[in-house]
């Protein structure tokens, strides 16, 4: 493929998305597959990168982000501490191969609490750079490990990671209430909203056991259990972050999960705005690439 300025890859643990991007920052083509870092054999990253270039029929430079830069990936790209700017992250990119760089993650360590992100920082910078969110804003990236980031003048000033999605999966697969949760799908209905409301005032461990008791006693339909538990967990996440503050939250999420978080944020007193996470990634990675080109490291 001609006219490719560079190839950007959002390379996670289990999935991978590659973008062929032209000199104007437009996406020429996208490839997505399940070849996350866990699918790459030891020593196999150079060949995996070459295969991506082969798909696009291009030897253009590559800029990789995500878990490919972790200690389980190709090269450990380290972390830029908060407050982290786009320029600081671009300056800390690490060479992994011929014309290939990896974006570092971002860390925070203060008040006795540490936290890290890897890959999400590109979306955060891009959301602001593309005008999808203000430079001073609270952004939320729902998922297995939900990120909440406080942006200041376009930089990542602070952030918190919540294991919301992972807890839901663990409860469904391995807990006493798992069988009840398997009886129905999560939906934004009365049961989900009740869970969000209960997360404001109830003891979370006790409320979770109550799912089992309610099923036995016939107080609630088993088909509603998954929605209620999802509401409890997402509600706990949102209440903890907003604490009654009626503020805007910019959601980088797929429509389904984004809709659930939007409902929970509304109940928690905030105002949710769903924005395109893929557009944010492209905007962020394009600007990091431009900074590297302007100031080669």
GROMACS .gro file of C-alpha atoms in nm:
model
  297
    1UNK     CA    1   0.000   0.000   0.000
    2UNK     CA    2   0.141   0.338  -0.102
    3UNK     CA    3   0.127   0.674   0.076
    4UNK     CA    4   0.161   0.520   0.423
    5UNK     CA    5   0.345   0.757   0.657
    6UNK     CA    6   0.362   0.506   0.943
    7UNK     CA    7   0.190   0.200   1.085
    8UNK     CA    8   0.041   0.234   1.433
    9UNK     CA    9  -0.037  -0.075   1.639
   10UNK     CA   10  -0.250  -0.089   1.953
   11UNK     CA   11  -0.106  -0.419   2.079
   12UNK     CA   12  -0.277  -0.557   2.387
   13UNK     CA   13  -0.264  -0.879   2.585
   14UNK     CA   14  -0.517  -1.074   2.376
   15UNK     CA   15  -0.599  -0.849   2.080
   16UNK     CA   16  -0.420  -0.629   1.831
   17UNK     CA   17  -0.531  -0.352   1.596
   18UNK     CA   18  -0.302  -0.204   1.330
   19UNK     CA   19  -0.362   0.121   1.141
   20UNK     CA   20  -0.198   0.237   0.818
   21UNK     CA   21  -0.186   0.616   0.852
   22UNK     CA   22  -0.097   0.874   0.587
   23UNK     CA   23   0.094   1.201   0.622
   24UNK     CA   24  -0.225   1.390   0.706
   25UNK     CA   25  -0.316   1.157   0.992
   26UNK     CA   26  -0.592   0.982   0.797
   27UNK     CA   27  -0.640   0.607   0.841
   28UNK     CA   28  -0.593   0.431   0.508
   29UNK     CA   29  -0.669   0.082   0.633
   30UNK     CA   30  -0.718  -0.106   0.959
   31UNK     CA   31  -0.639  -0.468   1.047
   32UNK     CA   32  -0.761  -0.635   1.366
   33UNK     CA   33  -0.688  -0.982   1.500
   34UNK     CA   34  -0.653  -1.188   1.816
   35UNK     CA   35  -0.273  -1.199   1.809
   36UNK     CA   36  -0.211  -1.015   2.133
   37UNK     CA   37   0.122  -1.048   2.310
   38UNK     CA   38   0.021  -1.383   2.461
   39UNK     CA   39  -0.008  -1.529   2.110
   40UNK     CA   40   0.349  -1.434   2.016
   41UNK     CA   41   0.609  -1.705   2.092
   42UNK     CA   42   0.937  -1.626   2.267
   43UNK     CA   43   1.156  -1.422   2.035
   44UNK     CA   44   0.873  -1.390   1.785
   45UNK     CA   45   0.802  -1.017   1.796
   46UNK     CA   46   1.033  -0.916   1.507
   47UNK     CA   47   0.860  -1.167   1.279
   48UNK     CA   48   0.517  -1.057   1.405
   49UNK     CA   49   0.599  -0.694   1.325
   50UNK     CA   50   0.731  -0.791   0.982
   51UNK     CA   51   0.406  -0.978   0.915
   52UNK     CA   52   0.209  -0.662   0.993
   53UNK     CA   53   0.420  -0.466   0.747
   54UNK     CA   54   0.358  -0.743   0.497
   55UNK     CA   55  -0.018  -0.711   0.532
   56UNK     CA   56   0.008  -0.345   0.436
   57UNK     CA   57   0.277  -0.413   0.174
   58UNK     CA   58   0.488  -0.139   0.328
   59UNK     CA   59   0.818  -0.096   0.507
   60UNK     CA   60   0.696   0.226   0.673
   61UNK     CA   61   0.803   0.310   1.029
   62UNK     CA   62   0.599   0.149   1.305
   63UNK     CA   63   0.483   0.295   1.636
   64UNK     CA   64   0.352   0.042   1.886
   65UNK     CA   65   0.152   0.102   2.205
   66UNK     CA   66   0.001  -0.115   2.475
   67UNK     CA   67   0.117  -0.432   2.646
   68UNK     CA   68   0.377  -0.491   2.374
   69UNK     CA   69   0.584  -0.247   2.580
   70UNK     CA   70   0.540  -0.434   2.908
   71UNK     CA   71   0.780  -0.673   3.078
   72UNK     CA   72   0.579  -0.952   2.912
   73UNK     CA   73   0.599  -0.796   2.567
   74UNK     CA   74   0.871  -0.720   2.313
   75UNK     CA   75   1.067  -0.455   2.502
   76UNK     CA   76   0.991  -0.308   2.844
   77UNK     CA   77   0.933   0.057   2.753
   78UNK     CA   78   0.901   0.173   3.114
   79UNK     CA   79   0.673   0.446   3.244
   80UNK     CA   80   0.656   0.826   3.240
   81UNK     CA   81   0.544   0.953   3.583
   82UNK     CA   82   0.250   1.187   3.634
   83UNK     CA   83   0.209   1.463   3.553
   84UNK     CA   84   0.273   1.313   3.207
   85UNK     CA   85   0.261   1.521   2.890
   86UNK     CA   86   0.240   1.400   2.532
   87UNK     CA   87   0.585   1.546   2.465
   88UNK     CA   88   0.735   1.359   2.761
   89UNK     CA   89   0.584   1.031   2.644
   90UNK     CA   90   0.705   1.087   2.288
   91UNK     CA   91   1.055   1.163   2.416
   92UNK     CA   92   1.059   0.835   2.612
   93UNK     CA   93   0.966   0.603   2.325
   94UNK     CA   94   1.196   0.301   2.300
   95UNK     CA   95   1.354   0.152   1.988
   96UNK     CA   96   1.249  -0.210   1.938
   97UNK     CA   97   1.367  -0.277   1.585
   98UNK     CA   98   1.448  -0.122   1.249
   99UNK     CA   99   1.217   0.180   1.223
  100UNK     CA  100   1.007   0.049   1.513
  101UNK     CA  101   0.942   0.233   1.840
  102UNK     CA  102   0.728   0.150   2.142
  103UNK     CA  103   0.535   0.406   2.345
  104UNK     CA  104   0.598   0.394   2.722
  105UNK     CA  105   0.321   0.369   2.979
  106UNK     CA  106   0.234   0.623   3.248
  107UNK     CA  107   0.266   0.577   3.624
  108UNK     CA  108   0.164   0.756   3.940
  109UNK     CA  109   0.301   0.716   4.290
  110UNK     CA  110   0.176   0.944   4.565
  111UNK     CA  111  -0.005   0.927   4.898
  112UNK     CA  112   0.104   0.566   4.942
  113UNK     CA  113  -0.075   0.450   4.627
  114UNK     CA  114   0.084   0.338   4.304
  115UNK     CA  115  -0.084   0.288   3.968
  116UNK     CA  116   0.017   0.219   3.608
  117UNK     CA  117  -0.135   0.232   3.263
  118UNK     CA  118  -0.005   0.110   2.930
  119UNK     CA  119  -0.183   0.192   2.604
  120UNK     CA  120  -0.461   0.402   2.754
  121UNK     CA  121  -0.237   0.709   2.762
  122UNK     CA  122  -0.247   0.730   2.381
  123UNK     CA  123  -0.627   0.752   2.383
  124UNK     CA  124  -0.624   1.009   2.662
  125UNK     CA  125  -0.384   1.241   2.481
  126UNK     CA  126  -0.570   1.188   2.155
  127UNK     CA  127  -0.911   1.265   2.302
  128UNK     CA  128  -0.788   1.608   2.409
  129UNK     CA  129  -0.577   1.672   2.098
  130UNK     CA  130  -0.870   1.591   1.867
  131UNK     CA  131  -1.109   1.811   2.061
  132UNK     CA  132  -1.319   1.515   2.176
  133UNK     CA  133  -1.267   1.622   2.538
  134UNK     CA  134  -1.146   1.945   2.702
  135UNK     CA  135  -0.787   1.982   2.819
  136UNK     CA  136  -0.908   1.991   3.180
  137UNK     CA  137  -1.144   1.699   3.219
  138UNK     CA  138  -1.221   1.366   3.380
  139UNK     CA  139  -1.197   1.079   3.133
  140UNK     CA  140  -1.309   0.721   3.191
  141UNK     CA  141  -1.200   0.411   2.999
  142UNK     CA  142  -1.426   0.121   3.106
  143UNK     CA  143  -1.308  -0.235   3.066
  144UNK     CA  144  -1.148  -0.521   3.252
  145UNK     CA  145  -0.942  -0.266   3.442
  146UNK     CA  146  -1.130   0.063   3.427
  147UNK     CA  147  -0.915   0.376   3.407
  148UNK     CA  148  -1.024   0.714   3.540
  149UNK     CA  149  -0.789   0.993   3.436
  150UNK     CA  150  -0.783   1.355   3.547
  151UNK     CA  151  -0.644   1.569   3.264
  152UNK     CA  152  -0.494   1.913   3.327
  153UNK     CA  153  -0.397   2.135   3.032
  154UNK     CA  154  -0.393   1.822   2.814
  155UNK     CA  155  -0.156   1.630   3.044
  156UNK     CA  156  -0.236   1.325   3.258
  157UNK     CA  157  -0.226   1.477   3.605
  158UNK     CA  158  -0.352   1.172   3.796
  159UNK     CA  159  -0.545   0.850   3.741
  160UNK     CA  160  -0.703   0.554   3.917
  161UNK     CA  161  -0.748   0.196   3.798
  162UNK     CA  162  -1.046  -0.008   3.921
  163UNK     CA  163  -1.067  -0.386   3.866
  164UNK     CA  164  -1.439  -0.356   3.789
  165UNK     CA  165  -1.462  -0.579   3.484
  166UNK     CA  166  -1.224  -0.840   3.621
  167UNK     CA  167  -1.422  -0.865   3.944
  168UNK     CA  168  -1.742  -0.925   3.746
  169UNK     CA  169  -1.574  -1.203   3.546
  170UNK     CA  170  -1.429  -1.365   3.858
  171UNK     CA  171  -1.762  -1.356   4.039
  172UNK     CA  172  -1.942  -1.508   3.742
  173UNK     CA  173  -1.685  -1.785   3.689
  174UNK     CA  174  -1.577  -1.875   4.040
  175UNK     CA  175  -1.814  -1.746   4.308
  176UNK     CA  176  -2.119  -1.872   4.496
  177UNK     CA  177  -2.340  -1.634   4.298
  178UNK     CA  178  -2.190  -1.735   3.960
  179UNK     CA  179  -2.474  -1.973   3.871
  180UNK     CA  180  -2.730  -1.699   3.935
  181UNK     CA  181  -2.529  -1.456   3.722
  182UNK     CA  182  -2.519  -1.707   3.436
  183UNK     CA  183  -2.899  -1.718   3.421
  184UNK     CA  184  -2.930  -1.390   3.228
  185UNK     CA  185  -2.737  -1.126   3.038
  186UNK     CA  186  -2.643  -0.778   3.158
  187UNK     CA  187  -2.887  -0.513   3.042
  188UNK     CA  188  -2.949  -0.149   3.129
  189UNK     CA  189  -3.279  -0.205   3.303
  190UNK     CA  190  -3.438  -0.191   3.647
  191UNK     CA  191  -3.205  -0.454   3.798
  192UNK     CA  192  -2.890  -0.278   3.677
  193UNK     CA  193  -3.012   0.059   3.801
  194UNK     CA  194  -3.110  -0.091   4.136
  195UNK     CA  195  -2.756  -0.222   4.170
  196UNK     CA  196  -2.611   0.122   4.095
  197UNK     CA  197  -2.840   0.280   4.353
  198UNK     CA  198  -2.759   0.016   4.616
  199UNK     CA  199  -2.386   0.069   4.558
  200UNK     CA  200  -2.429   0.420   4.698
  201UNK     CA  201  -2.539   0.308   5.044
  202UNK     CA  202  -2.499  -0.067   5.090
  203UNK     CA  203  -2.207  -0.276   5.208
  204UNK     CA  204  -2.073  -0.421   4.881
  205UNK     CA  205  -1.962  -0.766   5.012
  206UNK     CA  206  -2.295  -0.811   5.189
  207UNK     CA  207  -2.492  -0.689   4.887
  208UNK     CA  208  -2.314  -0.947   4.671
  209UNK     CA  209  -2.407  -1.232   4.903
  210UNK     CA  210  -2.761  -1.094   4.899
  211UNK     CA  211  -2.782  -1.195   4.533
  212UNK     CA  212  -2.766  -1.560   4.640
  213UNK     CA  213  -3.013  -1.514   4.924
  214UNK     CA  214  -3.260  -1.323   4.707
  215UNK     CA  215  -3.256  -1.602   4.451
  216UNK     CA  216  -3.322  -1.869   4.711
  217UNK     CA  217  -3.604  -1.673   4.875
  218UNK     CA  218  -3.763  -1.572   4.546
  219UNK     CA  219  -3.721  -1.201   4.613
  220UNK     CA  220  -3.566  -1.134   4.272
  221UNK     CA  221  -3.555  -1.321   3.942
  222UNK     CA  222  -3.233  -1.514   3.885
  223UNK     CA  223  -3.228  -1.374   3.530
  224UNK     CA  224  -3.166  -1.029   3.680
  225UNK     CA  225  -2.866  -1.133   3.888
  226UNK     CA  226  -2.596  -1.047   3.633
  227UNK     CA  227  -2.746  -0.704   3.568
  228UNK     CA  228  -2.776  -0.633   3.939
  229UNK     CA  229  -2.416  -0.739   4.012
  230UNK     CA  230  -2.293  -0.533   3.718
  231UNK     CA  231  -2.482  -0.237   3.859
  232UNK     CA  232  -2.328  -0.290   4.203
  233UNK     CA  233  -1.973  -0.301   4.067
  234UNK     CA  234  -2.001  -0.024   3.808
  235UNK     CA  235  -2.203   0.182   4.055
  236UNK     CA  236  -1.936   0.141   4.324
  237UNK     CA  237  -1.674   0.249   4.071
  238UNK     CA  238  -1.867   0.560   3.963
  239UNK     CA  239  -1.979   0.665   4.313
  240UNK     CA  240  -1.621   0.637   4.440
  241UNK     CA  241  -1.488   0.858   4.163
  242UNK     CA  242  -1.763   1.124   4.154
  243UNK     CA  243  -1.859   1.142   4.522
  244UNK     CA  244  -2.170   1.339   4.434
  245UNK     CA  245  -1.983   1.587   4.214
  246UNK     CA  246  -2.208   1.694   3.925
  247UNK     CA  247  -1.932   1.701   3.666
  248UNK     CA  248  -1.879   1.592   3.308
  249UNK     CA  249  -1.720   1.253   3.241
  250UNK     CA  250  -1.588   1.169   2.895
  251UNK     CA  251  -1.624   0.798   2.821
  252UNK     CA  252  -1.386   0.616   2.587
  253UNK     CA  253  -1.578   0.292   2.545
  254UNK     CA  254  -1.771   0.070   2.308
  255UNK     CA  255  -2.143   0.157   2.285
  256UNK     CA  256  -2.267  -0.130   2.505
  257UNK     CA  257  -2.031  -0.086   2.800
  258UNK     CA  258  -2.034   0.289   2.750
  259UNK     CA  259  -2.413   0.296   2.785
  260UNK     CA  260  -2.394   0.108   3.118
  261UNK     CA  261  -2.134   0.350   3.253
  262UNK     CA  262  -2.332   0.647   3.123
  263UNK     CA  263  -2.636   0.530   3.321
  264UNK     CA  264  -2.428   0.476   3.635
  265UNK     CA  265  -2.259   0.815   3.601
  266UNK     CA  266  -2.600   0.980   3.563
  267UNK     CA  267  -2.729   0.808   3.879
  268UNK     CA  268  -2.409   0.908   4.061
  269UNK     CA  269  -2.478   1.272   3.974
  270UNK     CA  270  -2.244   1.321   3.679
  271UNK     CA  271  -2.296   1.392   3.310
  272UNK     CA  272  -2.159   1.132   3.069
  273UNK     CA  273  -2.032   1.200   2.717
  274UNK     CA  274  -1.948   0.897   2.501
  275UNK     CA  275  -1.660   0.960   2.260
  276UNK     CA  276  -1.491   0.747   1.993
  277UNK     CA  277  -1.201   0.556   2.151
  278UNK     CA  278  -1.058   0.448   1.813
  279UNK     CA  279  -1.055   0.806   1.684
  280UNK     CA  280  -0.887   0.910   2.008
  281UNK     CA  281  -0.616   0.645   1.968
  282UNK     CA  282  -0.544   0.751   1.609
  283UNK     CA  283  -0.527   1.118   1.709
  284UNK     CA  284  -0.294   1.040   1.999
  285UNK     CA  285  -0.057   0.805   1.818
  286UNK     CA  286  -0.039   1.041   1.517
  287UNK     CA  287   0.067   1.331   1.738
  288UNK     CA  288   0.324   1.119   1.921
  289UNK     CA  289   0.464   1.009   1.584
  290UNK     CA  290   0.477   1.372   1.464
  291UNK     CA  291   0.666   1.475   1.779
  292UNK     CA  292   0.921   1.197   1.728
  293UNK     CA  293   0.974   1.305   1.366
  294UNK     CA  294   1.021   1.669   1.468
  295UNK     CA  295   1.262   1.586   1.747
  296UNK     CA  296   1.432   1.250   1.673
  297UNK     CA  297   1.555   1.078   1.986
   0.00000   0.00000   0.00000
